[in-house]
Amino acid sequence: MCSDIAISVKNLSKTYRIFEHPTDRIKQMLTLGKVRFHREFTALQDVSFEIKKGEAVGIIGRNGSGKSTLLQLICGILKPTSGEVRINGRISALLELGSGFNPEFTGRENIYFQGAVMGIPREEMEGRFDDVVSFADIGEFIDQPVRTYSSGMYVRLAFAVNILSDPEIIIVDEALAVGDEKFQRKCFARLEQLKSRGLSILFVSHSTEHIAELCEKVLLLDHGERLKYGAPLETIRAYQKLIYAPFEKQDHLAQEFRAADRTDDIINIDIENESANVSNERPSLNFDPGLVPETTTAYPVQGAEIETIRILNAQGDVVNVLQPGCNYQFVVSGRFLTNVEGVYFGIHIRSISGVVITGQRYPEEGKYVEHIEAGKAFKINFGFRMDLLPGVYFVGGGIWSSHEPNCPHRILDALMFRVTQEKSPKSFGYVDISANESIIELF
């Protein structure tokens, strides 16, 4: 294995034998395997990928897609049926909540216990103890049995022990989902810091925003098979299209993604109704015809259809080059094909990396349009004051329902726009929240 590769997975498979009754296992042994008393379930099939040192890779997929099985194989908890895993570096894993902890031990005792499991001498763990306690921030509970801990306290201590054990590779399986927002931010900041020093990260989450923000590559699994391994935005789009597709179309989509992944082709995720992101507007100072996204993804039409998404300025002109501080209308229009109950509409603005920056919904949170009849057309104006910093952004919109199907229609990256730069900005990030000139006083 090359020295710059942290994890190498080649043709990895895991098959379980499922026995209907406990006695069937004994019968299987007595017949020396000549008579089959079990059925086989393949949790993972022929999966291959590599992670470089200092690289963060996300794993996404529906429940039961094989994500946790893959992580357990990489950690050595499970033995593969076939294939191989090669690890280059000290590995630390945060898998199931509280895994590796003895519930009867105190937090203090579990810190040293975990250190011993990872092969770290007690003297070395004593030198790190204060840092672990400070990061976990669970106060006097450090000397209480961990069985008395809340789920949030569990994950605080587990993450602190794992991240401060000086790993070269860290694996996180959804554990951060139970932490509060402040602690989650603390964890991600620490991961980013260590990644810059060469730490490799394997991160499983149902939060595509966290995946897009942290990872350089993303692995999409479905029914134990690799569907795609590549750039976050494109892989996440494929995942979202898969999970929102009607059940009868999901297998066909999975086959399409799998074939494209094997041949390195670009997955076709273009919108079916091109009218949503194609404009006949002529070039002007406020409209650039070259701003057409290549990542537009249309969810299946299931009772309603978004036909156009446009941005209008105060004069009612269609624009995609926006001026800081000006007001704009983001207009979504379309029609309902069937009767839909409990309806609400939404629009979101994303960064180039796919992170949702802001958005609006109608009606407000917790309220719905009770009933919309088939054949009704709609047009919704979402008003925005353009306080985003100069850069390129993507707009998407959707229709949701409190009844099945929950997403009658949605379009991701339906159009893109650019915010111009009139003067050197004082702010950084995504949003300009400055109110007046900064003042410095020297004494």
XYZ file of C-alpha atoms in Angstrom:
443
model
C 0.000 0.000 0.000
C 1.311 3.462 -0.914
C 2.598 5.535 2.007
C 0.060 8.315 1.315
C -2.927 5.928 1.583
C -4.547 5.730 5.033
C -7.302 3.184 4.259
C -7.495 0.784 1.327
C -10.642 -1.305 0.824
C -10.612 -3.849 -2.005
C -13.534 -6.023 -3.128
C -14.927 -6.152 0.403
C -17.965 -8.364 1.031
C -19.812 -9.561 4.111
C -22.455 -12.299 4.044
C -24.419 -13.505 7.066
C -26.095 -16.859 7.584
C -29.662 -16.416 8.811
C -31.154 -19.353 10.738
C -34.904 -19.379 11.361
C -34.575 -21.456 14.571
C -31.685 -22.026 17.005
C -31.802 -25.781 16.354
C -31.169 -25.202 12.637
C -27.620 -24.177 13.461
C -27.016 -27.529 15.197
C -28.594 -29.426 12.282
C -26.273 -27.599 9.915
C -23.260 -28.750 11.941
C -24.450 -32.349 12.235
C -24.927 -32.699 8.475
C -21.452 -31.217 7.871
C -23.019 -28.575 5.670
C -24.435 -31.083 3.184
C -27.978 -29.954 3.965
C -28.685 -26.243 4.061
C -30.739 -24.994 7.003
C -30.092 -21.303 6.519
C -30.496 -18.482 4.067
C -27.793 -15.973 3.241
C -27.976 -12.207 3.549
C -25.297 -10.098 1.882
C -24.825 -6.896 3.864
C -21.903 -5.681 1.757
C -20.880 -6.725 -1.736
C -17.618 -6.070 -3.596
C -16.954 -2.562 -2.256
C -13.647 -0.858 -3.075
C -12.257 2.607 -2.341
C -9.207 4.380 -0.912
C -8.748 7.247 1.535
C -5.579 9.311 1.452
C -3.838 10.718 4.498
C -5.364 14.041 5.478
C -8.520 13.317 3.475
C -12.086 13.336 4.805
C -14.518 10.905 3.188
C -18.231 10.763 3.910
C -20.462 7.712 3.598
C -24.149 8.173 2.808
C -26.996 5.825 2.015
C -30.424 4.770 3.139
C -30.931 2.807 6.354
C -29.761 -0.753 5.765
C -27.412 0.197 2.933
C -24.351 -1.306 4.658
C -22.731 1.797 6.159
C -22.288 0.465 9.693
C -21.219 -2.959 8.427
C -18.505 -1.334 6.330
C -17.204 0.642 9.307
C -17.132 -2.445 11.527
C -15.165 -4.332 8.877
C -12.670 -1.482 8.601
C -12.278 -1.384 12.397
C -11.770 -5.152 12.588
C -14.913 -5.756 14.649
C -16.270 -8.009 11.895
C -14.397 -10.446 9.690
C -15.030 -10.067 5.947
C -16.430 -12.916 3.889
C -14.103 -11.858 1.075
C -11.896 -8.939 0.133
C -9.391 -7.049 2.234
C -8.935 -3.922 4.326
C -5.532 -2.317 4.837
C -4.977 0.349 7.475
C -1.945 2.615 7.587
C -1.933 4.410 10.947
C -3.469 4.385 14.416
C -7.237 4.194 14.108
C -9.854 5.521 16.521
C -13.547 4.799 16.053
C -16.701 6.356 17.449
C -19.371 3.901 16.366
C -22.503 2.977 18.321
C -23.328 5.314 21.178
C -21.263 4.334 24.205
C -19.552 1.417 22.474
C -16.309 0.550 24.233
C -17.459 1.954 27.568
C -18.138 -0.195 30.617
C -21.437 1.162 31.986
C -20.445 0.339 35.570
C -17.169 2.265 35.347
C -17.029 5.962 36.065
C -16.151 8.408 33.318
C -12.653 8.707 34.787
C -12.160 4.925 34.772
C -13.482 4.636 31.226
C -10.972 7.200 29.970
C -8.100 4.997 31.126
C -9.933 1.858 30.011
C -10.364 3.235 26.487
C -6.731 4.290 26.433
C -5.665 0.746 27.303
C -7.911 -0.673 24.566
C -6.226 1.643 22.050
C -2.775 0.619 23.281
C -1.955 3.904 24.995
C 0.089 3.546 28.220
C -1.590 4.792 31.400
C 1.169 7.353 31.955
C 0.433 8.858 28.541
C -3.313 8.940 29.222
C -2.664 10.679 32.535
C -0.952 13.441 30.581
C -4.032 13.820 28.381
C -6.637 13.368 31.109
C -7.209 17.068 31.840
C -7.613 17.847 28.120
C -10.178 15.043 27.749
C -12.176 16.244 30.764
C -12.032 19.851 29.559
C -13.212 18.946 26.048
C -16.023 16.653 27.284
C -17.207 19.338 29.725
C -19.402 17.035 31.823
C -18.335 18.490 35.174
C -18.643 16.383 38.315
C -20.240 13.533 36.366
C -16.729 12.434 35.399
C -16.699 10.441 38.667
C -20.166 8.931 38.189
C -20.899 5.585 36.451
C -21.520 6.189 32.753
C -24.805 4.254 32.996
C -26.157 7.396 34.653
C -25.142 9.582 31.689
C -27.514 11.071 29.164
C -26.897 10.283 25.497
C -25.346 13.732 25.083
C -22.893 13.147 27.941
C -22.018 9.741 26.504
C -21.046 11.191 23.150
C -19.174 14.107 24.715
C -16.899 11.791 26.661
C -16.536 9.254 23.848
C -15.590 11.889 21.282
C -13.156 13.579 23.664
C -11.363 10.298 24.409
C -11.159 9.321 20.750
C -10.121 12.670 19.310
C -7.495 13.301 22.019
C -5.898 9.851 21.734
C -3.684 11.173 18.933
C -5.213 9.037 16.144
C -4.052 9.116 12.535
C -7.456 7.903 11.340
C -10.798 8.607 13.004
C -14.130 6.994 12.150
C -17.387 8.629 13.238
C -20.743 6.888 12.730
C -23.657 9.303 13.331
C -22.599 9.727 16.960
C -22.472 13.521 16.774
C -26.175 13.655 15.910
C -27.087 13.384 19.614
C -24.889 16.288 20.712
C -26.174 19.834 21.095
C -25.323 22.447 18.462
C -22.564 24.050 20.517
C -20.805 20.724 21.059
C -21.271 19.712 17.410
C -19.555 22.915 16.320
C -16.748 22.222 18.789
C -16.301 18.723 17.341
C -16.282 19.833 13.705
C -13.807 22.608 14.463
C -11.516 20.053 16.097
C -11.851 17.672 13.145
C -10.987 20.450 10.701
C -7.974 21.393 12.796
C -6.669 17.819 12.902
C -7.411 17.244 9.223
C -5.101 20.129 8.372
C -2.390 18.232 10.258
C -2.885 15.041 8.246
C -5.693 13.250 10.116
C -7.838 11.022 7.873
C -11.578 11.032 8.574
C -14.289 8.524 7.674
C -17.605 10.157 8.490
C -21.092 8.644 8.331
C -24.070 10.962 8.614
C -27.587 11.496 7.325
C -26.826 15.232 7.334
C -25.767 15.975 3.770
C -24.861 19.514 4.826
C -22.274 18.223 7.306
C -20.973 15.820 4.656
C -20.641 18.594 2.057
C -18.909 20.918 4.495
C -16.375 18.441 5.915
C -15.571 15.938 3.168
C -13.535 15.977 -0.045
C -15.124 12.749 -1.321
C -18.343 10.872 -0.649
C -19.187 7.171 -0.967
C -22.820 6.313 -1.766
C -23.952 2.836 -0.707
C -27.247 1.125 -1.456
C -28.207 -2.444 -0.537
C -24.575 -3.141 0.296
C -23.194 -2.021 -3.057
C -21.162 1.007 -4.093
C -23.264 3.266 -6.314
C -20.861 6.190 -6.540
C -17.591 7.470 -5.094
C -16.639 11.002 -5.979
C -17.114 14.721 -5.383
C -19.549 15.584 -2.558
C -22.032 17.713 -4.490
C -22.615 15.264 -7.336
C -22.744 12.224 -5.038
C -25.179 13.922 -2.663
C -27.392 14.878 -5.615
C -27.479 11.225 -6.706
C -28.399 10.153 -3.156
C -31.193 12.710 -2.894
C -32.612 11.755 -6.261
C -32.568 8.094 -5.193
C -34.308 8.485 -1.837
C -37.070 10.731 -3.206
C -37.777 8.623 -6.283
C -40.971 6.519 -6.326
C -40.322 3.034 -4.987
C -40.800 1.367 -8.371
C -38.096 3.569 -9.940
C -35.431 3.251 -7.243
C -33.867 0.025 -8.541
C -33.565 1.468 -12.044
C -31.909 4.611 -10.689
C -29.504 2.542 -8.601
C -28.502 0.537 -11.679
C -27.960 3.766 -13.616
C -25.731 5.241 -10.906
C -23.808 1.977 -10.485
C -23.103 1.706 -14.206
C -21.964 5.339 -14.403
C -19.655 4.851 -11.412
C -17.974 1.820 -12.975
C -17.345 3.611 -16.266
C -16.499 7.007 -14.692
C -19.362 8.571 -16.638
C -21.155 11.665 -15.384
C -24.461 10.755 -13.779
C -27.394 12.311 -15.599
C -29.163 14.327 -12.949
C -30.437 17.074 -15.218
C -33.914 18.392 -14.714
C -36.604 16.839 -16.862
C -38.434 20.100 -17.454
C -35.758 22.476 -18.725
C -38.039 25.502 -18.431
C -37.174 25.852 -14.767
C -33.605 26.969 -15.369
C -33.402 28.130 -18.973
C -34.129 31.759 -19.785
C -34.547 33.625 -23.049
C -33.323 36.859 -21.464
C -30.671 38.760 -23.387
C -27.274 39.552 -21.836
C -27.211 42.735 -19.743
C -25.470 44.181 -16.713
C -28.011 42.359 -14.552
C -28.281 39.120 -16.510
C -25.491 36.717 -17.497
C -26.713 33.881 -19.799
C -23.594 31.889 -18.912
C -24.803 31.383 -15.340
C -26.465 27.999 -15.924
C -25.909 25.287 -13.280
C -24.704 21.831 -14.291
C -25.933 20.237 -11.060
C -29.680 20.786 -11.486
C -31.577 17.870 -9.969
C -35.323 17.375 -10.309
C -37.141 15.083 -7.919
C -39.976 12.976 -9.369
C -43.269 14.738 -10.086
C -45.728 13.290 -7.561
C -48.862 15.408 -7.716
C -47.425 18.857 -8.440
C -44.794 20.384 -10.687
C -42.552 23.427 -10.416
C -42.361 24.953 -13.892
C -40.174 28.027 -13.361
C -37.960 29.591 -10.724
C -36.853 33.148 -11.476
C -35.270 36.139 -9.755
C -36.891 39.545 -10.373
C -35.519 42.966 -9.475
C -37.594 45.953 -8.305
C -38.484 46.795 -11.937
C -39.774 43.263 -12.584
C -36.852 42.264 -14.825
C -35.450 38.728 -14.741
C -31.918 38.937 -13.320
C -29.121 36.681 -12.105
C -26.440 39.295 -11.401
C -27.468 40.863 -8.110
C -26.366 44.022 -6.352
C -25.552 44.029 -2.624
C -28.190 45.723 -0.479
C -30.964 45.606 -3.111
C -34.315 43.843 -2.771
C -35.306 40.952 -5.049
C -38.207 38.573 -5.549
C -37.458 34.869 -5.959
C -40.525 33.648 -7.852
C -41.596 29.997 -7.966
C -44.480 28.993 -10.227
C -46.126 25.790 -11.385
C -49.306 23.771 -11.050
C -50.937 20.953 -9.114
C -51.744 17.759 -11.008
C -53.687 16.057 -8.198
C -55.441 17.120 -5.015
C -52.813 17.696 -2.312
C -53.403 18.199 1.419
C -51.299 20.045 3.983
C -49.110 21.946 1.513
C -46.172 24.265 2.094
C -43.604 25.749 -0.269
C -39.956 26.565 0.215
C -36.890 28.014 -1.427
C -33.256 27.668 -0.419
C -29.939 29.249 -1.366
C -26.793 27.125 -1.301
C -23.086 27.805 -1.555
C -20.855 26.266 -4.226
C -20.037 23.441 -1.789
C -23.749 22.682 -1.323
C -24.180 24.161 2.162
C -27.615 25.716 2.734
C -27.022 29.365 3.627
C -30.577 30.609 3.941
C -34.115 29.999 2.748
C -37.784 30.763 3.247
C -41.001 28.778 3.472
C -44.666 29.596 3.002
C -46.682 29.403 5.156
C -44.507 29.805 8.225
C -43.216 26.865 10.265
C -46.045 24.736 11.663
C -48.697 26.047 9.249
C -49.971 24.598 5.952
C -52.262 25.350 3.041
C -54.974 22.861 3.966
C -56.058 21.796 0.472
C -55.108 22.566 -3.131
C -57.174 21.072 -5.948
C -55.851 19.410 -9.081
C -55.413 21.829 -11.978
C -54.669 24.855 -9.793
C -51.697 26.976 -10.898
C -49.566 28.784 -8.343
C -46.985 31.551 -8.141
C -45.159 32.474 -4.935
C -42.903 35.482 -4.417
C -40.219 35.122 -1.759
C -38.717 38.516 -0.932
C -34.986 38.761 -0.159
C -32.710 41.655 0.690
C -29.393 40.727 -0.899
C -26.986 40.706 2.027
C -24.865 37.836 0.717
C -21.212 38.596 0.109
C -19.843 38.656 -3.467
C -19.769 35.201 -5.036
C -21.820 32.604 -6.894
C -24.829 30.912 -5.287
C -27.461 28.314 -6.244
C -31.238 28.469 -5.823
C -33.656 25.578 -5.455
C -37.315 25.270 -4.563
C -39.784 22.669 -3.449
C -43.346 21.711 -2.621
C -43.947 19.615 0.476
C -46.976 17.980 2.043
C -47.847 16.725 5.507
C -49.374 13.682 3.768
C -47.905 11.054 1.459
C -46.154 11.697 -0.846
C -44.287 14.174 1.372
C -42.493 15.820 -1.547
C -44.827 16.376 -4.539
C -41.946 18.092 -6.363
C -38.571 19.662 -5.703
C -35.726 21.066 -7.793
C -32.197 21.470 -6.488
C -29.893 24.029 -8.102
C -32.620 25.189 -10.489
C -30.661 28.351 -11.219
C -27.551 30.183 -10.100
C -26.785 33.830 -9.487
C -23.808 36.033 -8.813
C -23.551 38.821 -6.260
C -21.325 41.600 -7.541
C -18.567 43.348 -5.642
C -18.875 47.120 -5.637
C -16.092 47.749 -3.143
C -13.671 45.781 -1.020
C -15.793 43.904 1.538
C -15.151 44.240 5.256
C -17.024 41.038 6.064
C -16.114 37.480 5.185
C -17.939 34.166 4.993
C -21.348 34.265 3.291
C -23.340 37.156 4.755
C -22.597 40.849 5.287
C -23.945 41.696 8.739
C -21.933 44.889 9.236
C -24.083 47.822 10.368
C -21.624 50.702 10.192
C -17.963 51.553 9.889
C -15.619 49.806 12.293
C -13.839 52.127 14.687
C -10.491 51.572 16.343
C -9.279 53.441 19.391
C -5.663 53.310 20.494
C -4.607 54.141 24.029
